[in-house]
Amino acid sequence: MFQSDRAQVGPECAASLGLVMSPLPSPSASETPLRVRFAPSPTGFFHVGGARTALYNWLLAKRLGGTFILRIEDTDAERNREEWVQGIHDALAWIGIGPGLGVDYEVYRQSEFEVDHVRAAHQLLGARRAYYCACTREQLDTRNEAAGRKQGGYDGHCREKGLAVAPAYVVRFKVPRPGVTVVNDVIRGEPAFDHANVDDFVLLRGNGTPMFLLANVVDDMSMGVTLVIRAEEHLTNTPKQQLLWQALDAPYLPTWAHVPVLVNEKRQKLSKRRDPVAMEMYRDEGYLPEAMKNYLMLLGWSPGNDAEIMEWSLVESLFSLDEVNSSPAFFDVKKLRAFNADYIRALPQAEFVERWHEWLAAHPQPWEYRADQFGDIAPFVQLRAEVLGDIPAVVDFLFGDVTPSDADWDKAMKPPADAILTSVIDSYDACSWDIDVLKAELEHIGDTHGLKLGKIQAPVRLAITGKLVGPPLFESLHVLGRERAVGRLKAARARL
RNA sequence: GGCCCCAUCGUCUAGUGGCCUAGGACACCACCCUCUCAAGGUGGCGGCACGGGUUCGAAUCCCGUUGGGGCUGCCA
């Protein structure tokens, strides 16, 4: 529930202190239908932080019967690519966010509303809440340096000049001075921003196109967004945007919710460049979407009672925005992997096989797959795969050639490997091809060499599977079949 | 530099003044089980950043310090 008692006091409390320029009431959940939006820009792979933010929005809309708006913010023509747009839809669908899933779902492209953004800028110009500015970056830097302003923002040089429109002039918002803006944030409380620290920011570029701050607000207003849930990196943009809502004569102000960012091991915001954050990559490695969703939700939120691995339906019934933590969380792939292994093990066997087949279809392997043989050892594979992508290495001995590494070979094929293999070949050539018999035979051979099963199985396992670790040996032999098994044993002995 | 946000085991967290000699999970270590590897079981290691207050009593409230992060674009 985003509507805590605190959510109501923001503007009122600030007004009583004479701080806010023109306080407007926040919409009350009881009277105004909840409308949230997720507004990604298609400038790269869709990443885990975005997925988490989308999940928060989705969960809220689902819980409170609200509307989920997906707005693709594709106004940066330079960096946008159509494939990234598709990537967003695909990734969201993968984690269960999309149309027809029990939540009112609206999709927009921000580029379609550019005329509205420009019109809004002109409305502000007409109301003298914005002005044309002729300053170039260089001029500004020069002035800031001369004035000894350490890290200079805009100095208001053209603010009172009343410049008329001219090519290359930008339009800046006239931040009310003096003043303080208090934002009503479900997670942060009521951060106050002194306008002395808020520059007159750019609304329209020199080429006339709208900037993010403006476009974002105009769209949120026209789409009737009531609750803005986004990453904390936007917190300092909020006073500017709230000022815009007010200057544009919005009938209400949205409630904000700035969720903590996800960080890497160095505790820096996850970056698409350096960190493994692409949802697509996790899907390719064979993570289950339910594990990913579960893990992502637990980063910054907990249902209490020490619960971690849980049904998504439980998350849906328990999630509450004001329980979201306010500190950054480390995206720990190791724990994600552990979650995924848990989810894989919990799958009914038939579904496990089905999921594997789906993954396999998307990731062709260099061997001829046989579903019947896989089915025979599926239970053992299921226990050993942390991600679906682990499976090929566990079962490839059934479908392709075995190629042991030199290190493994040297370790397993020490004397009396030759004698052992010879005995095993003789035995397995003739004995009944039964799991228990195969085991008893090898145990018997071990006895003659004074070796326990644990020791004597090594050369056999390596000859059969090409590896020193893997599913139980006798089950593997059984599935492989006598002909291929004995053939591999002979090939190994020949190589000694 | 300025502004803003944040602060419980290595990590994710439970905890909303007494139930806390701080609980769980991941990771790590040991042991058990065992045909290898897993899985499973048992146990262990390990934390309230620091300093002041408030209070009979503070991980929990307040202030400060320190540390970390975000923002500071004619990107979004």
Coordinates of C-alpha atoms (C1' of nucleotides) in Angstrom, one line a residue:
Chain A
M1 CA 0.0 0.0 0.0
F2 CA 1.7 3.2 -1.1
Q3 CA -0.8 5.3 0.8
S4 CA 0.7 5.6 4.2
D5 CA -0.4 8.4 6.5
R6 CA 2.9 10.0 5.7
A7 CA 1.9 10.1 2.1
Q8 CA -0.6 12.7 2.9
V9 CA 1.4 15.1 4.9
G10 CA 4.0 16.0 2.3
P11 CA 2.5 19.0 0.5
E12 CA 0.4 20.1 3.5
C13 CA 3.2 20.0 5.9
A14 CA 5.5 21.8 3.5
A15 CA 2.8 24.4 2.9
S16 CA 2.4 25.1 6.6
L17 CA 6.0 26.0 6.6
G18 CA 5.5 28.3 3.7
L19 CA 8.0 26.3 1.6
V20 CA 6.2 25.0 -1.4
M21 CA 5.4 27.4 -4.2
S22 CA 1.9 26.2 -4.9
P23 CA 1.1 23.0 -3.0
L24 CA -1.3 20.7 -4.6
P25 CA -2.9 17.7 -2.9
S26 CA -1.6 14.3 -3.8
P27 CA -4.2 12.0 -5.2
S28 CA -5.8 9.8 -2.6
A29 CA -5.8 6.1 -3.4
S30 CA -9.4 5.9 -2.4
E31 CA -10.7 8.4 -4.9
T32 CA -8.2 8.2 -7.7
P33 CA -7.5 5.0 -9.6
L34 CA -3.9 4.1 -9.4
R35 CA -1.9 4.6 -12.6
V36 CA 1.7 3.7 -12.6
R37 CA 4.2 3.7 -15.5
F38 CA 7.4 2.0 -16.4
A39 CA 9.4 4.2 -18.8
P40 CA 12.6 2.6 -20.1
S41 CA 14.6 4.0 -22.9
P42 CA 15.7 1.5 -25.6
T43 CA 19.4 2.4 -25.5
G44 CA 20.8 -1.0 -24.7
F45 CA 20.1 -4.5 -23.4
F46 CA 17.3 -4.4 -20.9
H47 CA 18.8 -4.9 -17.5
V48 CA 18.0 -6.4 -14.1
G49 CA 17.6 -3.0 -12.4
G50 CA 14.9 -2.1 -14.9
A51 CA 13.3 -5.4 -14.5
R52 CA 13.0 -4.9 -10.8
T53 CA 11.5 -1.4 -11.2
A54 CA 9.1 -2.8 -13.7
L55 CA 8.2 -5.6 -11.2
Y56 CA 7.5 -3.1 -8.5
N57 CA 5.2 -1.1 -10.7
W58 CA 3.4 -4.2 -11.9
L59 CA 2.9 -5.6 -8.5
L60 CA 1.4 -2.3 -7.3
A61 CA -0.9 -2.1 -10.2
K62 CA -1.9 -5.7 -9.7
R63 CA -2.5 -5.4 -6.0
L64 CA -4.4 -2.2 -6.1
G65 CA -6.3 -2.8 -9.3
G66 CA -4.5 -0.1 -11.1
T67 CA -3.2 0.4 -14.6
F68 CA 0.3 -0.4 -15.7
I69 CA 1.6 1.9 -18.5
L70 CA 4.7 0.9 -20.5
R71 CA 6.1 4.0 -22.1
I72 CA 9.1 3.5 -24.3
E73 CA 11.1 6.7 -24.1
D74 CA 12.6 6.7 -27.5
T75 CA 13.4 10.3 -27.9
D76 CA 17.1 10.0 -28.1
A77 CA 17.3 9.1 -31.8
E78 CA 21.1 8.8 -31.7
R79 CA 21.1 5.9 -29.2
N80 CA 17.8 4.2 -29.8
R81 CA 17.5 1.0 -31.7
E82 CA 14.5 -0.9 -32.6
E83 CA 15.9 -4.2 -31.5
W84 CA 16.2 -2.8 -28.0
V85 CA 12.6 -1.9 -28.0
Q86 CA 11.8 -5.5 -28.8
G87 CA 14.2 -6.6 -26.1
I88 CA 12.2 -4.6 -23.6
H89 CA 8.9 -6.3 -24.6
D90 CA 10.6 -9.7 -24.6
A91 CA 12.3 -9.4 -21.2
L92 CA 9.1 -8.1 -19.6
A93 CA 7.1 -10.9 -21.1
W94 CA 9.7 -13.4 -19.8
I95 CA 9.1 -12.2 -16.2
G96 CA 5.4 -12.2 -16.7
I97 CA 4.7 -8.6 -17.5
G98 CA 2.5 -7.9 -20.5
P99 CA -1.0 -7.4 -21.8
G100 CA -3.7 -9.9 -21.0
L101 CA -2.1 -10.9 -17.7
G102 CA -4.7 -9.6 -15.3
V103 CA -3.6 -6.0 -15.2
D104 CA -4.8 -3.1 -17.4
Y105 CA -1.9 -2.6 -19.7
E106 CA -1.2 0.4 -21.9
V107 CA 1.7 0.8 -24.2
Y108 CA 3.0 4.1 -25.7
R109 CA 6.0 5.5 -27.6
Q110 CA 7.1 8.8 -26.2
S111 CA 8.2 9.9 -29.7
E112 CA 4.5 10.0 -30.7
F113 CA 3.9 12.9 -28.3
E114 CA 6.7 15.3 -29.3
V115 CA 4.3 18.0 -30.4
D116 CA 2.7 17.9 -26.9
H117 CA 6.1 18.3 -25.3
V118 CA 6.9 21.3 -27.5
R119 CA 3.5 22.8 -26.9
A120 CA 4.0 22.5 -23.2
A121 CA 7.3 24.3 -23.5
H122 CA 5.6 27.1 -25.3
Q123 CA 2.8 27.3 -22.8
L124 CA 5.5 27.9 -20.1
L125 CA 7.2 30.5 -22.4
G126 CA 3.8 32.2 -22.7
A127 CA 3.3 32.2 -19.0
R128 CA 6.8 33.5 -18.4
R129 CA 7.8 30.4 -16.6
A130 CA 10.4 29.7 -19.2
Y131 CA 12.7 31.7 -21.4
Y132 CA 15.1 31.5 -24.4
C133 CA 18.7 31.2 -23.6
A134 CA 21.6 32.0 -26.0
C135 CA 24.4 30.7 -23.8
T136 CA 26.7 28.1 -25.2
R137 CA 28.4 25.5 -23.1
E138 CA 31.7 27.2 -23.7
Q139 CA 30.5 30.6 -22.6
L140 CA 29.0 29.1 -19.5
D141 CA 32.1 27.3 -18.6
T142 CA 34.2 30.4 -19.1
R143 CA 31.9 32.5 -16.9
N144 CA 31.8 29.8 -14.2
E145 CA 35.5 29.6 -14.1
A146 CA 35.9 33.3 -13.9
A147 CA 33.3 33.5 -11.1
G148 CA 35.2 30.7 -9.3
R149 CA 32.2 28.5 -9.3
K150 CA 33.7 25.1 -8.7
Q151 CA 31.4 22.9 -10.7
G152 CA 29.1 25.2 -12.4
G153 CA 25.6 24.7 -13.5
Y154 CA 23.6 27.4 -15.3
D155 CA 24.1 30.8 -13.9
G156 CA 20.9 32.4 -15.0
H157 CA 22.6 34.7 -17.5
C158 CA 19.7 35.0 -19.9
R159 CA 16.9 34.6 -17.3
E160 CA 15.8 38.2 -17.3
K161 CA 16.8 39.1 -20.8
G162 CA 13.5 38.5 -22.5
L163 CA 15.2 37.0 -25.5
A164 CA 13.1 36.3 -28.5
V165 CA 13.2 33.0 -30.3
A166 CA 16.2 32.4 -32.5
P167 CA 17.9 29.5 -34.1
A168 CA 20.1 27.4 -31.6
Y169 CA 18.6 29.1 -28.6
V170 CA 17.5 26.7 -25.9
V171 CA 14.4 27.1 -23.7
R172 CA 15.1 27.0 -20.0
F173 CA 12.7 26.6 -17.2
K174 CA 12.6 29.6 -14.8
V175 CA 13.0 28.0 -11.4
P176 CA 11.1 30.1 -8.8
R177 CA 13.6 31.9 -6.6
P178 CA 13.7 31.9 -3.7
G179 CA 11.9 28.7 -2.9
V180 CA 12.0 25.2 -1.6
T181 CA 10.3 22.1 -3.1
V182 CA 9.4 19.2 -0.9
V183 CA 8.6 15.9 -2.6
N184 CA 6.3 13.3 -1.2
D185 CA 8.2 10.1 -1.5
V186 CA 6.7 6.8 -0.2
I187 CA 10.2 5.4 0.4
R188 CA 12.3 8.5 1.2
G189 CA 9.9 10.6 3.2
E190 CA 9.9 14.3 2.3
P191 CA 13.2 15.4 1.0
A192 CA 13.4 19.1 0.6
F193 CA 15.3 20.9 -2.2
D194 CA 16.3 24.5 -1.9
H195 CA 15.8 26.1 -5.3
A196 CA 19.2 27.8 -4.8
N197 CA 20.6 24.4 -5.7
V198 CA 18.2 23.8 -8.7
D199 CA 19.5 25.3 -11.9
D200 CA 17.3 26.7 -14.7
F201 CA 17.3 23.5 -16.6
V202 CA 16.8 23.0 -20.4
L203 CA 13.3 22.2 -21.7
L204 CA 13.9 22.4 -25.4
R205 CA 17.3 21.9 -27.1
G206 CA 18.7 24.4 -29.6
N207 CA 17.2 22.2 -32.4
G208 CA 13.8 22.5 -30.8
T209 CA 13.5 19.0 -29.5
P210 CA 12.3 18.3 -26.0
M211 CA 14.4 17.1 -23.1
F212 CA 13.8 14.2 -20.8
L213 CA 12.6 16.2 -17.8
L214 CA 9.9 17.9 -19.8
A215 CA 8.8 15.0 -22.0
N216 CA 8.6 12.7 -19.0
V217 CA 6.4 15.1 -17.1
V218 CA 4.1 16.0 -19.9
D219 CA 3.5 12.4 -20.6
D220 CA 3.0 11.5 -17.0
M221 CA 0.4 14.3 -16.8
S222 CA -1.5 13.4 -19.9
M223 CA -1.5 9.8 -19.0
G224 CA -2.8 10.5 -15.6
V225 CA 0.0 8.8 -13.7
T226 CA -0.6 9.0 -10.0
L227 CA 2.4 7.2 -8.6
V228 CA 5.9 7.3 -10.1
I229 CA 8.0 4.4 -9.1
R230 CA 11.5 4.7 -10.5
A231 CA 15.2 4.2 -9.5
E232 CA 16.8 6.5 -6.9
E233 CA 19.1 8.0 -9.4
H234 CA 16.1 10.2 -10.4
L235 CA 15.5 11.6 -6.9
T236 CA 17.4 14.8 -7.6
N237 CA 15.4 15.2 -10.8
T238 CA 12.2 15.2 -8.9
P239 CA 12.0 18.8 -7.6
K240 CA 12.5 19.9 -11.2
Q241 CA 9.8 17.7 -12.4
Q242 CA 7.4 18.5 -9.6
L243 CA 8.0 22.2 -10.4
L244 CA 7.0 21.4 -14.0
W245 CA 3.8 19.7 -12.9
Q246 CA 2.9 22.8 -11.0
A247 CA 3.9 25.3 -13.7
L248 CA 1.9 23.3 -16.2
D249 CA -1.2 23.7 -14.0
A250 CA -1.6 20.0 -13.1
P251 CA -4.7 19.4 -11.0
Y252 CA -2.8 17.2 -8.7
L253 CA 0.8 16.1 -7.9
P254 CA 1.9 12.5 -8.2
T255 CA 3.2 10.5 -5.3
W256 CA 6.8 9.5 -5.9
A257 CA 8.7 6.3 -4.9
H258 CA 12.4 6.2 -5.5
V259 CA 13.6 2.6 -5.1
P260 CA 17.3 2.1 -4.2
V261 CA 19.6 1.3 -7.1
L262 CA 21.2 -2.1 -7.6
V263 CA 25.0 -2.0 -7.2
N264 CA 28.0 -4.2 -8.1
E265 CA 30.6 -5.6 -5.7
K266 CA 32.2 -2.3 -5.6
R267 CA 28.9 -0.8 -4.5
Q268 CA 28.6 1.3 -7.6
K269 CA 25.4 1.6 -9.6
L270 CA 25.2 -1.4 -12.0
S271 CA 26.5 -0.4 -15.4
K272 CA 25.6 -1.9 -18.7
R273 CA 29.2 -1.6 -19.8
R274 CA 31.0 -3.3 -17.0
D275 CA 28.5 -5.5 -15.2
P276 CA 26.7 -8.6 -16.3
V277 CA 23.2 -7.1 -16.1
A278 CA 21.4 -8.0 -19.3
M279 CA 18.2 -10.0 -18.7
E280 CA 18.7 -11.6 -22.1
M281 CA 22.0 -13.1 -20.9
Y282 CA 20.5 -14.7 -17.8
R283 CA 17.7 -16.2 -19.9
D284 CA 20.4 -17.6 -22.3
E285 CA 22.3 -19.1 -19.4
G286 CA 19.2 -21.0 -18.4
Y287 CA 17.9 -19.1 -15.4
L288 CA 14.2 -19.7 -14.7
P289 CA 12.1 -16.5 -14.8
E290 CA 10.4 -17.4 -11.6
A291 CA 13.8 -17.6 -9.8
M292 CA 14.9 -14.3 -11.3
K293 CA 11.7 -12.6 -10.2
N294 CA 11.9 -14.1 -6.8
Y295 CA 15.5 -13.0 -6.3
L296 CA 14.9 -9.5 -7.7
M297 CA 12.0 -8.9 -5.4
L298 CA 14.1 -9.9 -2.4
L299 CA 16.6 -7.2 -3.2
G300 CA 15.2 -4.4 -1.2
W301 CA 12.0 -6.0 0.1
S302 CA 11.2 -8.8 2.4
P303 CA 7.9 -10.3 3.4
G304 CA 9.3 -11.0 6.9
N305 CA 9.2 -14.3 8.7
D306 CA 12.5 -15.3 7.1
A307 CA 10.7 -16.2 3.9
E308 CA 12.8 -16.2 0.8
I309 CA 11.9 -18.8 -1.8
M310 CA 8.2 -18.3 -2.3
E311 CA 5.4 -18.6 -4.8
W312 CA 4.9 -15.5 -6.9
S313 CA 1.3 -15.5 -5.9
L314 CA 2.4 -14.9 -2.3
V315 CA 4.6 -12.0 -3.4
E316 CA 1.6 -10.6 -5.2
S317 CA -0.6 -10.8 -2.1
L318 CA 2.1 -9.5 0.3
F319 CA 4.1 -6.9 -1.5
S320 CA 3.9 -3.4 -0.2
L321 CA 5.8 -0.4 -1.4
D322 CA 6.3 1.2 1.9
E323 CA 8.2 -1.9 3.1
V324 CA 10.8 -1.4 0.4
N325 CA 14.2 -0.7 1.9
S326 CA 15.9 2.5 1.2
S327 CA 19.5 1.3 0.9
P328 CA 21.3 0.0 -2.3
A329 CA 21.5 -3.7 -2.7
F330 CA 24.3 -5.8 -4.2
F331 CA 23.1 -7.9 -7.1
D332 CA 24.7 -11.2 -6.1
V333 CA 24.8 -13.7 -8.9
K334 CA 25.9 -16.5 -6.6
K335 CA 22.7 -16.2 -4.6
L336 CA 20.7 -15.9 -7.8
R337 CA 22.3 -19.1 -8.9
A338 CA 21.4 -20.8 -5.6
F339 CA 17.8 -19.6 -6.0
N340 CA 17.7 -21.0 -9.5
A341 CA 19.1 -24.3 -8.5
D342 CA 16.4 -24.5 -5.8
Y343 CA 13.7 -23.7 -8.4
I344 CA 15.1 -26.3 -10.8
R345 CA 15.1 -29.0 -8.1
A346 CA 11.6 -28.1 -7.1
L347 CA 10.2 -28.7 -10.6
P348 CA 8.2 -31.8 -11.2
Q349 CA 10.4 -34.0 -13.4
A350 CA 8.2 -33.8 -16.4
E351 CA 8.2 -30.0 -16.3
F352 CA 12.0 -30.0 -15.7
V353 CA 12.4 -32.0 -18.9
E354 CA 10.0 -29.7 -20.7
R355 CA 11.9 -26.6 -19.6
W356 CA 15.2 -28.2 -20.7
H357 CA 13.7 -29.0 -24.1
E358 CA 12.6 -25.4 -24.5
W359 CA 16.1 -24.2 -23.6
L360 CA 17.7 -26.8 -25.9
A361 CA 15.5 -25.7 -28.8
A362 CA 16.9 -22.2 -28.4
H363 CA 20.5 -23.3 -27.9
P364 CA 21.3 -26.1 -30.4
Q365 CA 24.1 -28.5 -29.4
P366 CA 26.7 -30.1 -31.6
W367 CA 25.3 -33.6 -31.0
E368 CA 22.3 -35.7 -31.8
Y369 CA 19.9 -35.5 -28.9
R370 CA 17.7 -38.4 -27.8
A371 CA 14.9 -37.5 -25.4
D372 CA 14.4 -41.1 -24.3
Q373 CA 17.9 -41.4 -23.1
F374 CA 17.8 -38.0 -21.4
G375 CA 14.6 -39.1 -19.6
D376 CA 16.4 -42.0 -18.1
I377 CA 18.9 -39.9 -16.3
A378 CA 16.8 -36.7 -15.9
P379 CA 16.4 -37.1 -12.1
F380 CA 20.2 -37.1 -11.7
V381 CA 20.7 -34.2 -14.0
Q382 CA 18.0 -32.2 -12.2
L383 CA 19.9 -32.4 -9.0
R384 CA 23.1 -31.2 -10.6
A385 CA 22.0 -28.3 -12.7
E386 CA 22.0 -24.8 -11.2
V387 CA 21.0 -23.3 -14.5
L388 CA 19.7 -25.1 -17.6
G389 CA 22.9 -24.2 -19.4
D390 CA 24.8 -26.5 -17.1
I391 CA 23.0 -29.5 -18.5
P392 CA 24.8 -30.1 -21.8
A393 CA 28.1 -30.7 -20.0
V394 CA 26.4 -33.2 -17.8
V395 CA 24.8 -35.3 -20.5
D396 CA 26.9 -34.8 -23.6
F397 CA 28.6 -38.2 -23.0
L398 CA 25.3 -39.7 -24.1
F399 CA 25.0 -37.9 -27.3
G400 CA 28.5 -37.2 -28.5
D401 CA 32.1 -38.2 -28.3
V402 CA 34.0 -38.1 -25.0
T403 CA 37.1 -36.1 -24.8
P404 CA 38.7 -36.2 -21.4
S405 CA 41.1 -33.4 -20.5
D406 CA 44.8 -34.3 -20.1
A407 CA 44.7 -33.4 -16.4
D408 CA 41.7 -35.7 -15.7
W409 CA 43.3 -38.4 -17.8
D410 CA 46.6 -38.3 -15.8
K411 CA 44.7 -38.3 -12.6
A412 CA 42.5 -41.3 -13.3
M413 CA 44.6 -43.5 -15.6
K414 CA 47.4 -44.2 -13.2
P415 CA 48.3 -47.9 -12.7
P416 CA 46.6 -50.3 -12.3
A417 CA 44.2 -48.6 -14.7
D418 CA 45.2 -50.9 -17.5
A419 CA 44.4 -54.0 -15.5
I420 CA 41.2 -52.6 -14.2
L421 CA 39.9 -51.6 -17.6
T422 CA 40.8 -55.1 -19.0
S423 CA 38.9 -56.8 -16.2
V424 CA 35.9 -54.4 -16.6
I425 CA 35.8 -55.0 -20.4
D426 CA 35.8 -58.7 -19.9
S427 CA 33.1 -58.5 -17.3
Y428 CA 30.9 -55.9 -19.0
D429 CA 31.1 -57.7 -22.3
A430 CA 29.3 -60.6 -20.9
C431 CA 27.3 -59.7 -17.8
S432 CA 23.7 -58.8 -17.7
W433 CA 23.2 -55.1 -18.4
D434 CA 21.6 -54.3 -15.2
I435 CA 22.4 -51.4 -12.9
D436 CA 22.9 -53.6 -9.8
V437 CA 24.9 -56.2 -11.7
L438 CA 27.1 -53.6 -13.2
K439 CA 27.8 -52.2 -9.8
A440 CA 28.4 -55.7 -8.2
E441 CA 30.8 -56.6 -11.0
L442 CA 32.9 -53.5 -10.5
E443 CA 32.9 -54.0 -6.8
H444 CA 34.1 -57.5 -7.3
I445 CA 36.9 -56.3 -9.6
G446 CA 37.8 -53.7 -7.0
D447 CA 38.2 -56.5 -4.4
T448 CA 40.8 -58.2 -6.5
H449 CA 42.8 -55.0 -6.6
G450 CA 42.2 -54.1 -3.0
L451 CA 40.3 -50.9 -4.1
K452 CA 37.0 -49.5 -2.9
L453 CA 34.4 -48.5 -5.4
G454 CA 35.3 -44.9 -4.8
K455 CA 38.7 -45.4 -6.2
I456 CA 38.2 -48.0 -8.9
Q457 CA 35.3 -46.1 -10.5
A458 CA 37.5 -43.3 -11.6
P459 CA 39.1 -44.8 -14.7
V460 CA 35.9 -46.4 -15.7
R461 CA 34.0 -43.1 -15.3
L462 CA 36.5 -41.2 -17.3
A463 CA 36.5 -43.7 -20.1
I464 CA 32.7 -43.7 -20.2
T465 CA 31.8 -40.0 -19.6
G466 CA 35.1 -38.2 -20.3
K467 CA 34.8 -36.6 -16.9
L468 CA 35.7 -37.3 -13.3
V469 CA 32.4 -36.0 -12.0
G470 CA 28.9 -36.5 -13.0
P471 CA 25.7 -38.5 -12.6
P472 CA 25.9 -41.9 -10.9
L473 CA 28.1 -44.2 -12.9
F474 CA 26.0 -47.4 -13.2
E475 CA 22.9 -45.5 -14.2
S476 CA 25.0 -43.7 -16.8
L477 CA 26.4 -47.0 -18.1
H478 CA 22.9 -48.5 -18.3
V479 CA 21.6 -45.6 -20.3
L480 CA 24.6 -45.6 -22.6
G481 CA 24.2 -49.3 -23.5
R482 CA 26.6 -52.2 -23.6
E483 CA 27.9 -51.6 -27.1
R484 CA 28.9 -48.0 -26.7
A485 CA 30.1 -48.5 -23.1
V486 CA 32.4 -51.4 -23.9
G487 CA 33.6 -49.6 -27.0
R488 CA 34.7 -46.6 -24.9
L489 CA 36.4 -48.8 -22.4
K490 CA 38.4 -50.5 -25.1
A491 CA 39.3 -47.2 -26.7
A492 CA 40.5 -45.9 -23.3
R493 CA 42.6 -49.0 -22.7
A494 CA 44.1 -48.7 -26.2
R495 CA 45.2 -45.1 -25.4
L496 CA 47.1 -46.1 -22.3
Chain B
rG1 C1' 33.2 21.3 -4.4
rG2 C1' 27.6 21.7 -3.8
rC3 C1' 22.9 19.3 -3.1
rC4 C1' 20.3 14.8 -2.0
rC5 C1' 20.0 9.7 -0.4
rC6 C1' 21.9 5.7 2.5
rA7 C1' 24.3 2.9 6.9
rU8 C1' 22.5 -4.9 11.1
rC9 C1' 27.3 -10.9 9.6
rG10 C1' 31.6 -10.9 3.3
rU11 C1' 26.4 -10.5 0.6
rC12 C1' 20.7 -10.1 0.7
rU13 C1' 17.9 -9.4 4.9
rA14 C1' 14.5 -10.1 9.9
rG15 C1' 14.2 -6.5 13.6
rU16 C1' 9.8 -0.6 14.2
rG17 C1' 12.2 0.7 22.7
rG18 C1' 12.2 -4.5 26.6
rC19 C1' 10.7 -11.4 23.4
rC20 C1' 18.1 -9.7 20.9
rU21 C1' 23.8 -13.2 25.1
rA22 C1' 20.6 -10.0 17.3
rG23 C1' 17.1 -14.6 13.7
rG24 C1' 17.2 -16.6 8.4
rA25 C1' 19.3 -17.2 3.5
rC26 C1' 23.7 -17.1 0.0
rA27 C1' 28.9 -17.8 0.4
rC28 C1' 32.7 -20.1 3.3
rC29 C1' 34.7 -24.2 6.8
rA30 C1' 34.1 -29.0 9.3
rC31 C1' 31.6 -33.5 10.0
rC32 C1' 27.8 -37.2 8.5
rC33 C1' 25.7 -39.8 4.3
rU34 C1' 27.9 -41.6 -0.2
rC35 C1' 30.3 -45.3 -6.6
rU36 C1' 32.5 -39.4 -8.4
rC37 C1' 30.1 -34.8 -8.2
rA38 C1' 25.8 -33.0 -6.4
rA39 C1' 21.6 -33.1 -3.3
rG40 C1' 20.4 -33.9 1.9
rG41 C1' 21.6 -33.7 7.4
rU42 C1' 24.4 -31.6 11.6
rG43 C1' 27.6 -28.0 13.5
rG44 C1' 30.8 -23.7 12.9
rC45 C1' 32.7 -18.9 11.3
rG46 C1' 30.7 -14.0 11.1
rG47 C1' 27.3 -8.2 12.2
rC48 C1' 24.0 -3.7 14.9
rA49 C1' 30.3 2.0 11.5
rC50 C1' 31.8 5.6 15.5
rG51 C1' 30.7 9.4 19.3
rG52 C1' 27.2 11.9 22.0
rG53 C1' 22.4 12.3 23.8
rU54 C1' 16.7 10.9 25.0
rU55 C1' 15.0 6.7 28.2
rC56 C1' 14.4 2.6 33.9
rG57 C1' 15.9 0.3 29.2
rA58 C1' 18.3 1.5 22.1
rA59 C1' 20.1 -2.3 16.6
rU60 C1' 15.5 0.3 17.1
rC61 C1' 14.3 7.6 18.6
rC62 C1' 17.4 12.5 18.1
rC63 C1' 22.2 15.1 16.9
rG64 C1' 27.0 14.9 15.1
rU65 C1' 31.2 12.3 12.8
rU66 C1' 32.9 8.9 9.5
rG67 C1' 32.0 6.0 5.3
rG68 C1' 29.4 4.7 0.8
rG69 C1' 26.2 6.1 -3.2
rG70 C1' 23.4 9.3 -6.6
rC71 C1' 22.9 13.9 -9.0
rU72 C1' 25.4 18.1 -10.6
rG73 C1' 24.4 17.4 -19.7
rC74 C1' 21.4 21.0 -25.3
rC75 C1' 21.5 11.7 -22.1
rA76 C1' 17.4 9.2 -20.3

